[in-house]
PDB file of C-alpha atoms in Angstrom:
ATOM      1  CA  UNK A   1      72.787-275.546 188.472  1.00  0.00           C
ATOM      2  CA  UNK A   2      71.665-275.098 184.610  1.00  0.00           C
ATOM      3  CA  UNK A   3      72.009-277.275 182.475  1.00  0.00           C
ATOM      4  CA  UNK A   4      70.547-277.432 178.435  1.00  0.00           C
ATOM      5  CA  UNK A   5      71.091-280.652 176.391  1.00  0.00           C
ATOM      6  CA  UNK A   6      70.908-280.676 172.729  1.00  0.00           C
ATOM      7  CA  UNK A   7      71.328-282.816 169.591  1.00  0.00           C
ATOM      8  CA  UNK A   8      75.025-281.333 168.202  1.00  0.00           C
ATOM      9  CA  UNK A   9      73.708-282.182 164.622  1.00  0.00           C
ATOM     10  CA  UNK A  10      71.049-283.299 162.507  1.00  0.00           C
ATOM     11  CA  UNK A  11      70.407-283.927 159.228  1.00  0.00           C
ATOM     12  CA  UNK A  12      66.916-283.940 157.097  1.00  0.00           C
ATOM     13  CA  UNK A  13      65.123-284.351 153.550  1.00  0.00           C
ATOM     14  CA  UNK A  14      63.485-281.225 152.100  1.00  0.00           C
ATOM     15  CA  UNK A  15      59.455-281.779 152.568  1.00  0.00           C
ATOM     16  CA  UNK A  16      60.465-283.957 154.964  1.00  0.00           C
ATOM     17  CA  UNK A  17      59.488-282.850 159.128  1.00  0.00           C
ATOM     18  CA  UNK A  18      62.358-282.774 161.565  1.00  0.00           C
ATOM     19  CA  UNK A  19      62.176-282.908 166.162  1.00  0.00           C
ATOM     20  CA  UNK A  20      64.410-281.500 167.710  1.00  0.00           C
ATOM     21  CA  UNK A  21      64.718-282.340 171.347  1.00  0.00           C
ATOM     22  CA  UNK A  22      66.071-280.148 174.297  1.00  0.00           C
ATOM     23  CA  UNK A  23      66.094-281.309 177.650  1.00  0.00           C
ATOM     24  CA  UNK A  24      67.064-278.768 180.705  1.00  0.00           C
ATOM     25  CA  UNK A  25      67.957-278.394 184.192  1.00  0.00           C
ATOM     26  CA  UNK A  26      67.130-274.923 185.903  1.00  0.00           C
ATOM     27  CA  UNK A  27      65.993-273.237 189.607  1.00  0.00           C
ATOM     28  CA  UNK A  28      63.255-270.962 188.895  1.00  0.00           C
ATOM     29  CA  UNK A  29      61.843-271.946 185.388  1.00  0.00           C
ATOM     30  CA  UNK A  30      60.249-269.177 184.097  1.00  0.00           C
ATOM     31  CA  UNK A  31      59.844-270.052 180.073  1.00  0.00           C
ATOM     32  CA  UNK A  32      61.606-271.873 176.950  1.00  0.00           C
ATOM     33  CA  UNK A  33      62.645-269.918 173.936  1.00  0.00           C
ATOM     34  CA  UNK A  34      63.452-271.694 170.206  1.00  0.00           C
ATOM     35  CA  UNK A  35      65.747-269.733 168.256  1.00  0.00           C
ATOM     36  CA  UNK A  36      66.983-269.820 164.590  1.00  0.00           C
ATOM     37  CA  UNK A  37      70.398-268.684 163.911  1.00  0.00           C
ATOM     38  CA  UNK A  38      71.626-269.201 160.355  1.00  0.00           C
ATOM     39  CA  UNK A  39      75.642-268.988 160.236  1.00  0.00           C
ATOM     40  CA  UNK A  40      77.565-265.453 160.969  1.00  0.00           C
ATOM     41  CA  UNK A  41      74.115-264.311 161.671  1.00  0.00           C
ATOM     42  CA  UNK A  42      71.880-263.339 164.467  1.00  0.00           C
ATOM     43  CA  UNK A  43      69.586-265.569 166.666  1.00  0.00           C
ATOM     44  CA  UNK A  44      65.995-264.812 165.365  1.00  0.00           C
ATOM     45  CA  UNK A  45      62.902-265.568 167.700  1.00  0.00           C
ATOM     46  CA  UNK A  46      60.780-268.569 166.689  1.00  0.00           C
ATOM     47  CA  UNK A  47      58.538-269.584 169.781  1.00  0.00           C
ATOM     48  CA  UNK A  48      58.130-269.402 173.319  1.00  0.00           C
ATOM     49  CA  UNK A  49      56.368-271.544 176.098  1.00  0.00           C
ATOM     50  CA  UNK A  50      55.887-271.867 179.349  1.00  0.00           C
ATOM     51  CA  UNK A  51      53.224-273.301 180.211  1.00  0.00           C
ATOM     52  CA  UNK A  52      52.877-277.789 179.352  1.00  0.00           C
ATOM     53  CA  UNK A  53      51.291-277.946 175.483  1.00  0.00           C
ATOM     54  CA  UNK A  54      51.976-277.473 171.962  1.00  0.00           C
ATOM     55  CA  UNK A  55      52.201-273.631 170.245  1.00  0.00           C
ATOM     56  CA  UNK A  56      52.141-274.131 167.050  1.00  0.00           C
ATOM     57  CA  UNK A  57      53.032-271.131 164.683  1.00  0.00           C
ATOM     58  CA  UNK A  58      53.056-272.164 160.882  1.00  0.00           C
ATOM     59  CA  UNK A  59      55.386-274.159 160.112  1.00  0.00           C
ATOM     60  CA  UNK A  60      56.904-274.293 163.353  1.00  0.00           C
ATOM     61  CA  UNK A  61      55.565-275.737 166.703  1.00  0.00           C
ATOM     62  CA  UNK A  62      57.154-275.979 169.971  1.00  0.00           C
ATOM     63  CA  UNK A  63      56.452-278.476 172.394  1.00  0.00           C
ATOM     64  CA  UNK A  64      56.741-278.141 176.806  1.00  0.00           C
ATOM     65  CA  UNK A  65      56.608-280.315 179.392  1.00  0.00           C
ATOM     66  CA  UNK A  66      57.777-279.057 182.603  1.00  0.00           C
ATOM     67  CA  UNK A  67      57.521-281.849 184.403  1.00  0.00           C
ATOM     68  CA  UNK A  68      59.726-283.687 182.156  1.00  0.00           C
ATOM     69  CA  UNK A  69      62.643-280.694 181.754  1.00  0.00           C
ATOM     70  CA  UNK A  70      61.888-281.283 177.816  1.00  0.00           C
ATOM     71  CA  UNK A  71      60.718-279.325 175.025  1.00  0.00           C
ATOM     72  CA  UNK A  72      60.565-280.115 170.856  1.00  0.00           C
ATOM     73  CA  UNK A  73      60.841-277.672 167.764  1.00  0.00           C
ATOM     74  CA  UNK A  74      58.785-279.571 165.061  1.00  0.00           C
ATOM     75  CA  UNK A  75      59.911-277.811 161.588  1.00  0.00           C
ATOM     76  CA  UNK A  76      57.396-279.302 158.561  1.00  0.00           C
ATOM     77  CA  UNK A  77      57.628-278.740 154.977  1.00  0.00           C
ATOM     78  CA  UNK A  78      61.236-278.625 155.542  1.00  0.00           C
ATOM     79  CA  UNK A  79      62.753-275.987 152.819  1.00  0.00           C
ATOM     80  CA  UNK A  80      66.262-275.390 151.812  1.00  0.00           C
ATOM     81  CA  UNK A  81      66.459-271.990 153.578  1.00  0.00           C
ATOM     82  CA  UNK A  82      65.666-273.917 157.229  1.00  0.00           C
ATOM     83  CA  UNK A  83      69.534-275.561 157.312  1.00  0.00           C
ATOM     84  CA  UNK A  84      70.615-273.403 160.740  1.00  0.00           C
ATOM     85  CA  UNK A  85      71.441-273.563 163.828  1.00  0.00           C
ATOM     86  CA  UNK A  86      68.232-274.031 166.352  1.00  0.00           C
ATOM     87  CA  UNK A  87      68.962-272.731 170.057  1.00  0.00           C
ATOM     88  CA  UNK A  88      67.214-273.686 173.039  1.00  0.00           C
ATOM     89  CA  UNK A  89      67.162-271.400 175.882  1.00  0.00           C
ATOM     90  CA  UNK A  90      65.611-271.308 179.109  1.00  0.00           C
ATOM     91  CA  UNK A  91      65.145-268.516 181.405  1.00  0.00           C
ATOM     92  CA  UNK A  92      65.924-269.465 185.012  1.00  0.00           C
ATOM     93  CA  UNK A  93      67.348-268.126 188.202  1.00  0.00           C
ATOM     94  CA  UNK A  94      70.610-268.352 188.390  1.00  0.00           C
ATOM     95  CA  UNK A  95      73.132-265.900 190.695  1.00  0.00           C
ATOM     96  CA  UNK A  96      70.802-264.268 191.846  1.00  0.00           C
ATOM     97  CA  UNK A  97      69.116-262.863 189.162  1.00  0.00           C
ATOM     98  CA  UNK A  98      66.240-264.357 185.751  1.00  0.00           C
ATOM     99  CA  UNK A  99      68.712-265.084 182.733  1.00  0.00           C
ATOM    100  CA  UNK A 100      68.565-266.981 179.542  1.00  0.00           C
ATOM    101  CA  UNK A 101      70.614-269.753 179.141  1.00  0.00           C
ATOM    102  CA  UNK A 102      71.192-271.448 176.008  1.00  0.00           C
ATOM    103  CA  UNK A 103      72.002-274.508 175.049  1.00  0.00           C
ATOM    104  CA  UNK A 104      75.080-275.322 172.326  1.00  0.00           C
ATOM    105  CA  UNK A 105      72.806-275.722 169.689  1.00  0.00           C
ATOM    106  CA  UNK A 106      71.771-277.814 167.201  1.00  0.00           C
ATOM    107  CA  UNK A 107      73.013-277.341 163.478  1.00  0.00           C
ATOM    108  CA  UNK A 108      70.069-278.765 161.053  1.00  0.00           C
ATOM    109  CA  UNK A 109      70.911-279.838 157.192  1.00  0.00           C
ATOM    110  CA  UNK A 110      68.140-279.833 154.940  1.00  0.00           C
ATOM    111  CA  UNK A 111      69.183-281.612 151.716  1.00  0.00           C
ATOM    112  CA  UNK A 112      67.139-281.843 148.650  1.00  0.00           C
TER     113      UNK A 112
ATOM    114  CA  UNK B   1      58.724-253.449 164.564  1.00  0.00           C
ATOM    115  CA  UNK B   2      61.411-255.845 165.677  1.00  0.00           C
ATOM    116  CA  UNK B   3      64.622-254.632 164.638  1.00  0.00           C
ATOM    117  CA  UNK B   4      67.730-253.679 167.084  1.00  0.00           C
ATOM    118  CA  UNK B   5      70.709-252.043 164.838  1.00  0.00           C
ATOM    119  CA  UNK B   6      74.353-252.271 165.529  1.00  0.00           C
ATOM    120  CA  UNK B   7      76.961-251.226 164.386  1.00  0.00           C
ATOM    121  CA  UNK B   8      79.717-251.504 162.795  1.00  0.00           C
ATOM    122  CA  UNK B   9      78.967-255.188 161.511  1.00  0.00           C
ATOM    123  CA  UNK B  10      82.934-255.989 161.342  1.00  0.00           C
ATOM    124  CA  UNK B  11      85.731-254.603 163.425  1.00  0.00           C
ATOM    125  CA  UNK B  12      89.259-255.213 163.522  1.00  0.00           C
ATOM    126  CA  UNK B  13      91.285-253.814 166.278  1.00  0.00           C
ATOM    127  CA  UNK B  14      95.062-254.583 167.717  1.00  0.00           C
ATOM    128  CA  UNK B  15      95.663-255.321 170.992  1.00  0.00           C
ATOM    129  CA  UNK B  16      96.132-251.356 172.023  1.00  0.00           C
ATOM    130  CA  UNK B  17      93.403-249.736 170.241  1.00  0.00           C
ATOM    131  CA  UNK B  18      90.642-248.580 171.999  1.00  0.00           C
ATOM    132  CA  UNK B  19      86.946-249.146 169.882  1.00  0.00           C
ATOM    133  CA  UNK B  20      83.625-249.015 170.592  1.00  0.00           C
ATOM    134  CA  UNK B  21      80.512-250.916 169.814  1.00  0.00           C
ATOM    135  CA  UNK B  22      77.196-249.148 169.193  1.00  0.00           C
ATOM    136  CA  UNK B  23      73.465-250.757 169.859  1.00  0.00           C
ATOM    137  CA  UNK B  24      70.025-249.355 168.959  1.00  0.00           C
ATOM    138  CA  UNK B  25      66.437-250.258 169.185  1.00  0.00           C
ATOM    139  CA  UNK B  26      63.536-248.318 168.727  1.00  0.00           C
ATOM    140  CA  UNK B  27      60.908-250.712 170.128  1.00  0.00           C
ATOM    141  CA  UNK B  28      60.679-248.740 173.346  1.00  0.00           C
ATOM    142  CA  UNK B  29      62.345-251.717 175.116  1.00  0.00           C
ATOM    143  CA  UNK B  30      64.066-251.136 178.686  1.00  0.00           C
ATOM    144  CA  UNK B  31      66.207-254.136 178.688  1.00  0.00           C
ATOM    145  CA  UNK B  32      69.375-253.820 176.821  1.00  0.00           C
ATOM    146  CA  UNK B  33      71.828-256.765 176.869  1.00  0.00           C
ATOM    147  CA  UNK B  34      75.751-257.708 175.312  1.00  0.00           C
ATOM    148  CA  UNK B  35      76.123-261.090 174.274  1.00  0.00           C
ATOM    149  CA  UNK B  36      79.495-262.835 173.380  1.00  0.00           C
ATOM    150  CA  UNK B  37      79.496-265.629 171.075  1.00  0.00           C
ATOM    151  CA  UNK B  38      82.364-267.752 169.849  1.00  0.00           C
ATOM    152  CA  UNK B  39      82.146-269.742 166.479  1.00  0.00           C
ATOM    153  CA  UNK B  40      80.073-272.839 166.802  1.00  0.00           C
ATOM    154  CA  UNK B  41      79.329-271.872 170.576  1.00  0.00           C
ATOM    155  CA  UNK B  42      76.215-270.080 172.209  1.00  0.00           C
ATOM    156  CA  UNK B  43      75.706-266.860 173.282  1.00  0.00           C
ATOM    157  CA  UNK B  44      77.204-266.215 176.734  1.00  0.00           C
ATOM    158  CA  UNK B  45      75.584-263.019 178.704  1.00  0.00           C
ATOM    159  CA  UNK B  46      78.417-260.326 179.520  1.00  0.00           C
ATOM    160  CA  UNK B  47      75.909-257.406 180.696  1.00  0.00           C
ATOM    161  CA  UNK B  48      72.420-256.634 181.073  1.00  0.00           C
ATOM    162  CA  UNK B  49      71.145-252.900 181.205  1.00  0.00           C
ATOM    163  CA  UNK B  50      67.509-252.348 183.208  1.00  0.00           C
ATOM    164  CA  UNK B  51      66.084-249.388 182.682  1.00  0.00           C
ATOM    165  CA  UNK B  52      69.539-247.673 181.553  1.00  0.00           C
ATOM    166  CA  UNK B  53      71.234-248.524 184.882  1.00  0.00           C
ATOM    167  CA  UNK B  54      73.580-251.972 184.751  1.00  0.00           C
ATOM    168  CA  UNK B  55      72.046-254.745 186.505  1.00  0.00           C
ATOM    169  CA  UNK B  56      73.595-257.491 185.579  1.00  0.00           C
ATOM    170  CA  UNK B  57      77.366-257.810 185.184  1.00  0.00           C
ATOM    171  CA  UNK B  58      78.638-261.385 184.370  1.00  0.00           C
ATOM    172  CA  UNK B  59      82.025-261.193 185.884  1.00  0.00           C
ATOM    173  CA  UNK B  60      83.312-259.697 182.475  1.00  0.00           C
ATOM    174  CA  UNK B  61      86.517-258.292 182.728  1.00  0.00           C
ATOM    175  CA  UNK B  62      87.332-254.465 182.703  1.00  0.00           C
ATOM    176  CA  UNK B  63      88.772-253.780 179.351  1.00  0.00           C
ATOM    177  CA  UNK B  64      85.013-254.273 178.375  1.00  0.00           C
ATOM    178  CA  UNK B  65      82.940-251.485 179.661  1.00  0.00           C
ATOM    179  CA  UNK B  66      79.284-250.849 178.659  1.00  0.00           C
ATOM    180  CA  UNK B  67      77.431-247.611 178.630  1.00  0.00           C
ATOM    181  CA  UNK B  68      73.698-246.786 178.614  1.00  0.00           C
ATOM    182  CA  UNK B  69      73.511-243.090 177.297  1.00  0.00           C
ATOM    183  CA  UNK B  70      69.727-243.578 176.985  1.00  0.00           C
ATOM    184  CA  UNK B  71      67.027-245.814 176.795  1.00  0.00           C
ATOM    185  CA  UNK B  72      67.440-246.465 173.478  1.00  0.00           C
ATOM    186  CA  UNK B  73      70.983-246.575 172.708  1.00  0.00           C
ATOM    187  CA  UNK B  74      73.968-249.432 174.371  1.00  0.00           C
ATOM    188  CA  UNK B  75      77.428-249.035 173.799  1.00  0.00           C
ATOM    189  CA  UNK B  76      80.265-251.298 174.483  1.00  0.00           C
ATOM    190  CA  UNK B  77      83.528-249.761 175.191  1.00  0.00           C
ATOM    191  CA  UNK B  78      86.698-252.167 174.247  1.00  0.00           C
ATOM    192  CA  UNK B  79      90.382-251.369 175.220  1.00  0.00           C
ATOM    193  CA  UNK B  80      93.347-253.720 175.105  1.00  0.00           C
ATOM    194  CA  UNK B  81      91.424-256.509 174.162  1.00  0.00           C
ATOM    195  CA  UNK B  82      93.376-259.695 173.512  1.00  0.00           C
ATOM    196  CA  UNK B  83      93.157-261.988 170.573  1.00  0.00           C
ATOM    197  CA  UNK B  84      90.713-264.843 172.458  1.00  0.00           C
ATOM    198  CA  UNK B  85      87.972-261.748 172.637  1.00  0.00           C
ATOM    199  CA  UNK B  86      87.619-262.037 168.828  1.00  0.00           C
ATOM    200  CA  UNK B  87      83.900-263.386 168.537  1.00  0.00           C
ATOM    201  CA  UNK B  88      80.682-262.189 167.499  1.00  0.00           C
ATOM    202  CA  UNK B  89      79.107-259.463 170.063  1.00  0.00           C
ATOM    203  CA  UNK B  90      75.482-259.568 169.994  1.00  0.00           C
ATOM    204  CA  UNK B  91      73.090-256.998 171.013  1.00  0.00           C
ATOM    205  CA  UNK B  92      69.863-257.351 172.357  1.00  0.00           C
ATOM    206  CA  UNK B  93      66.547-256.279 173.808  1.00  0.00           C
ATOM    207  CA  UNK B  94      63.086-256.644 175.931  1.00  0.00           C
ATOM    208  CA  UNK B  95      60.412-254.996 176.802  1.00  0.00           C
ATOM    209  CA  UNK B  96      61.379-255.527 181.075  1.00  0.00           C
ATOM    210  CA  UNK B  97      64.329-257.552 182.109  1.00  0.00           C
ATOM    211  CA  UNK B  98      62.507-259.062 185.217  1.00  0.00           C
ATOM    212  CA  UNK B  99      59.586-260.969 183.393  1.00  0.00           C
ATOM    213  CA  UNK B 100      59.667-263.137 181.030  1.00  0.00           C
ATOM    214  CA  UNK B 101      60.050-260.983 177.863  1.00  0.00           C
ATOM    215  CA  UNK B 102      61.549-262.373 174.720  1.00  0.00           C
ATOM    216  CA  UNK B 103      65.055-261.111 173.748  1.00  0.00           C
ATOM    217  CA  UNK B 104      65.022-260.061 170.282  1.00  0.00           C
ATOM    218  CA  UNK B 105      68.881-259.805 168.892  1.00  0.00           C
ATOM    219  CA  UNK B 106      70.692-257.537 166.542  1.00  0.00           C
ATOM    220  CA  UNK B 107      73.038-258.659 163.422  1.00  0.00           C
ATOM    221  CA  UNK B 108      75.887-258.743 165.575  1.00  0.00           C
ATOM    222  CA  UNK B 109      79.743-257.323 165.699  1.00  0.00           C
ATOM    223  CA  UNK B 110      82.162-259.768 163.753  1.00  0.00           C
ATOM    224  CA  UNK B 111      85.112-258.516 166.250  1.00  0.00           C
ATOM    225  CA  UNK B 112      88.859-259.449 165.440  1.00  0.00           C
ATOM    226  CA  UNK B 113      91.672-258.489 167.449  1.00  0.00           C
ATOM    227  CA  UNK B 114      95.223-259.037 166.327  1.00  0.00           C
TER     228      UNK B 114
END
């Protein structure tokens, strides 16, 4: 089966830099997404990997190991405007068919 | 240009009304999708459009019923809805549903039935 785990909650310092950890379960891997979804608002695309390494896109870097089921989001220079949710999501085979499946989320606080 | 449209952005309906939900994208993608997501929960896949023909239907029931007029435009048809269908309905899109093509999301349908 599928299965995403994420921190529920985290909490960090503005300027400060902030992991957060996803570990999965899939048939089929086919790629790990990092999305940013601020509240009552839509998912935005941050990063995507498939392959084992480090992407690094500003401020942002994402992290794979396939081997390991695991990926990281690395947020640095944390600012105000970066307290969201951050969704994992894996595409996999599942029923038959390449979906993305997302994990529950994890709801970052940046305080000053 | 990354930007899929929907509207309208709030929607409240009773139990016997029947509403619809309207997608766009302009990005030439051929992968449409519906999302449902409930407060503090993530987004669960309800259909998934390929090419305007419906390929993937997650065992969502019938008062929801999607439509592909064209490759640009998803609709999402809703009739007696009950009050646990109040959530946010996302839209989305890809260039190809079969490879692995980032989903890029509309602002969403803040749906309440009563």
């Amino acid at each position: 089966g599928q299965n995403i785990d994420q921190p529920t909650e985290m909490t960090a310092t503005e300027g400060a830099i902030v992991q957060i950890n996803c570990t999965y379960q899939t048939s089929g891997f086919n790629g790990l997404f990092w999305y940013q979804q601020h509240a009552g608002e839509a998912p935005t695309f941050l990063s995507y990997n498939v392959l084992d390494g480090l992407e690094e896109k500003g401020r942002f870097s994402s992290f794979l190991s396939r081997s390991k089921g695991y990926s990281y989001l690395l947020l640095k220079e944390l600012q105000m405007k970066d307290s969201a949710s951050y969704l994992c999501a894996v595409r996999g085979f599942s029923g038959g068919y390449n979906k993305l499946i997302f994990g529950a989320g994890t709801r970052l606080a940046v305080h000053p | 240009d990354t930007e899929v449209t929907q509207t309208p952005k709030h929607l409240v309906m009773g139990m016997t009304n029947k509403k619809s939900l309207k997608c766009e994208q302009h990005m030439g993608h051929r992968a449409m999708y519906w999302y449902k997501q409930k407060a503090k929960k993530p987004p669960e896949l309800m259909f998934v459009y390929s090419y305007e023909k419906l390929s993937i239907n997650e065992s969502v029931p019938s008062r929801f019923s999607p439509e592909c007029p064209n490759s640009s435009l998803l609709n999402l048809h809703l009739h007696a809805l009950q009050p646990e269908d109040s959530a946010l309905y996302l839209c989305a899109s890809s260039q190809d549903a079969v490879r692995s093509e980032t989903q890029y999301f509309g602002p969403g349908t803040r749906l309440l039935v009563l």
